Amino acid sequence: MLKWGRENEHVVIQIYKGIPQRKHVLVHECGIFISPEDPYIAATHDCVCYDHTEENLWGIIELKCLYEAAQKMKNFVSTIRDGNQTDCVETLETIKGISELSCSLKKSSMALKVGVQSEDIKKRILSLPGPFVCVRRIVRSFSSAQRPSSKATQGAIASLQTAGIGNVLTLNKQVVFLKKIPTIVNSNQIAACGITPDEYKLAFSKKDDKMTRPERC
């Protein structure tokens, strides 16, 4: 049964591409994905997809081609021979509707999963080790399932600058947030970001061992 499913995955992807609401979606085959934070964790998806109409442009496709479902479909089609064309068409339309709804629900739940609030980004910026941090390092500090966009991250550091917690600079074509010295920063502003002054001071004085060479500006 597993062999049957693998051999027919290409049929399923063609059916997916044929759904009117999905014709604008680009589908690409892919290999293995390895977590940059936890390299011992990996996943193999059947395909990745690109949808320019969605806020989260990239998504994944997992194909399920069940042998039992195929046998049931054969039984539905066989009813045509008995003159029950109407029953067969209604059944197929129902299956199609359920499939389209499942795609929509899966995509919506995925979008909610990856969403990160501005408050979470600001707290992460102030919690990261060291007196400065670049946008790339901030984005990479989140798990791949909850990673904010560079645009959202730049918005968060601009908000911190407005609050007087630091300054935004551009060094070597990288946007960098330079934190204010703990002894002169407003403790109330720090607390408003969900971090205590002591936590901020400790993070400020630490060395960021996970910062890559390009992120050191």
XYZ file of C-alpha atoms in Angstrom:
217
model
C 0.000 0.000 0.000
C 2.908 2.363 0.752
C 4.372 1.582 -2.671
C 1.033 2.386 -4.303
C 0.949 5.745 -2.521
C 4.482 6.708 -3.576
C 3.871 5.701 -7.186
C 0.762 7.878 -7.404
C 1.987 11.026 -5.642
C 2.626 12.711 -9.002
C -1.044 12.177 -9.862
C -2.120 13.861 -6.627
C 0.074 16.926 -7.235
C -1.416 17.324 -10.693
C -4.892 17.234 -9.143
C -3.785 19.903 -6.653
C -2.487 22.103 -9.474
C -5.808 21.670 -11.256
C -7.861 23.179 -8.421
C -9.036 26.598 -9.752
C -8.114 28.408 -6.516
C -4.571 26.976 -6.704
C -3.660 27.485 -10.371
C -1.536 30.563 -9.557
C 0.513 28.631 -6.962
C 4.000 27.540 -8.053
C 4.933 24.044 -6.867
C 8.530 22.817 -6.625
C 10.030 19.495 -5.614
C 12.410 19.713 -2.659
C 14.917 17.741 -0.639
C 15.726 17.602 3.037
C 15.374 20.603 5.382
C 17.733 20.796 8.372
C 17.014 23.082 11.315
C 19.744 25.777 11.592
C 19.213 25.966 15.368
C 18.986 22.210 16.002
C 20.873 20.433 13.168
C 19.884 17.012 14.521
C 16.280 17.800 13.495
C 15.366 17.436 9.828
C 12.267 17.047 7.691
C 11.550 15.916 4.143
C 8.489 17.438 2.515
C 6.965 16.281 -0.735
C 6.956 19.780 -2.256
C 7.255 23.459 -1.432
C 4.883 26.035 -2.892
C 5.033 29.759 -3.614
C 1.835 31.843 -3.464
C 2.284 35.554 -4.256
C -1.214 36.349 -2.931
C -0.404 35.313 0.639
C 1.476 37.225 3.351
C 3.541 34.093 4.020
C 4.762 33.518 0.464
C 6.256 30.044 0.931
C 4.485 26.939 2.215
C 4.860 23.174 2.188
C 2.804 20.401 0.598
C 2.452 16.947 2.133
C 0.865 14.411 -0.201
C -1.362 11.616 1.078
C -2.399 9.096 -1.531
C -4.332 6.460 0.424
C -4.940 3.032 -1.075
C -8.238 2.624 0.793
C -9.514 5.960 -0.516
C -8.645 4.910 -4.071
C -10.641 1.700 -3.710
C -13.635 3.683 -2.480
C -13.286 6.005 -5.463
C -13.365 3.016 -7.791
C -16.604 1.927 -6.137
C -18.066 5.414 -6.657
C -17.125 5.399 -10.335
C -18.520 1.926 -10.797
C -21.958 3.228 -9.836
C -22.074 4.953 -13.245
C -22.426 1.549 -14.845
C -25.536 0.981 -12.750
C -27.139 4.219 -13.929
C -26.457 6.172 -10.700
C -24.537 8.997 -12.380
C -26.158 11.672 -10.187
C -25.115 9.975 -6.932
C -21.563 9.584 -8.225
C -21.226 13.230 -9.299
C -22.588 14.486 -5.970
C -20.134 12.303 -4.096
C -17.191 13.555 -6.165
C -18.248 17.188 -5.678
C -18.406 16.607 -1.919
C -14.908 15.103 -1.904
C -13.604 18.036 -3.954
C -15.170 20.535 -1.528
C -13.657 18.789 1.483
C -10.221 18.772 -0.205
C -10.350 22.508 -0.960
C -11.528 23.285 2.576
C -8.704 21.186 4.033
C -6.144 23.109 1.970
C -7.558 26.432 3.177
C -7.699 25.389 6.827
C -4.171 23.983 6.773
C -2.834 27.163 5.200
C -4.660 29.393 7.691
C -3.472 27.432 10.731
C 0.057 27.546 9.357
C -0.109 31.327 9.030
C -1.228 31.640 12.641
C 1.561 29.361 13.777
C 4.324 31.402 12.190
C 2.984 34.784 13.300
C 5.214 36.665 15.766
C 4.038 39.740 17.661
C 6.108 42.931 17.679
C 6.317 42.702 21.487
C 7.940 39.265 21.186
C 10.530 40.596 18.739
C 11.392 43.572 20.974
C 11.778 41.334 24.000
C 14.020 39.005 22.012
C 16.204 41.915 20.837
C 16.803 43.103 24.388
C 17.349 39.539 25.639
C 19.992 38.594 23.078
C 23.588 38.715 24.382
C 25.824 41.674 23.659
C 25.540 45.463 23.314
C 24.406 45.295 19.673
C 22.529 42.941 17.376
C 21.790 42.922 13.642
C 18.462 42.121 11.985
C 19.747 38.846 10.580
C 20.796 37.615 14.036
C 17.424 38.597 15.524
C 15.482 36.735 12.834
C 17.715 33.663 13.160
C 17.228 33.550 16.933
C 13.616 32.433 16.421
C 12.717 28.878 15.510
C 11.980 28.218 11.839
C 8.288 27.778 12.680
C 8.022 31.219 14.312
C 10.530 33.300 12.385
C 9.558 36.968 11.820
C 10.262 38.764 8.557
C 13.142 41.216 8.217
C 10.606 43.987 7.693
C 8.785 43.189 10.953
C 12.124 42.993 12.780
C 13.244 46.381 11.467
C 9.907 47.803 12.587
C 10.520 46.463 16.094
C 14.000 47.968 16.399
C 12.707 51.296 15.066
C 10.104 51.203 17.848
C 12.854 50.554 20.425
C 14.796 53.534 19.102
C 11.699 55.724 19.427
C 11.357 54.540 23.027
C 14.930 55.670 23.713
C 16.324 52.208 24.411
C 18.946 52.323 21.677
C 19.881 53.501 18.187
C 19.494 52.013 14.727
C 22.610 52.055 12.550
C 23.589 50.686 9.153
C 27.019 49.023 9.155
C 28.422 47.082 6.202
C 24.965 47.090 4.595
C 23.426 45.546 7.717
C 20.769 47.154 9.909
C 22.043 47.033 13.484
C 20.446 47.941 16.803
C 22.896 49.427 19.300
C 21.552 48.994 22.827
C 21.804 51.767 25.380
C 24.158 51.264 28.328
C 22.175 49.675 31.189
C 23.129 52.446 33.667
C 21.458 55.166 31.570
C 18.532 53.354 30.002
C 15.018 54.001 31.316
C 14.050 50.990 33.456
C 10.326 51.576 32.836
C 10.853 51.389 29.083
C 12.763 48.147 29.528
C 10.023 46.678 31.738
C 7.422 47.607 29.128
C 9.190 45.208 26.742
C 8.742 42.283 29.134
C 12.287 42.169 30.506
C 13.621 43.318 33.889
C 16.487 45.835 34.162
C 18.662 43.125 35.720
C 17.980 40.750 32.825
C 18.787 43.529 30.366
C 22.062 44.321 32.160
C 23.072 40.656 32.201
C 22.298 40.195 28.493
C 24.135 43.418 27.612
C 27.345 42.216 29.268
C 27.290 38.712 27.758
C 29.129 37.562 24.644
C 26.974 36.220 21.827
C 28.588 32.874 20.994
C 25.955 32.095 18.350
C 26.649 35.196 16.275
C 28.094 34.243 12.896
C 30.994 36.067 11.232
C 28.783 38.077 8.788
C 26.603 39.167 11.708
C 29.522 40.720 13.564
C 29.415 43.725 11.167
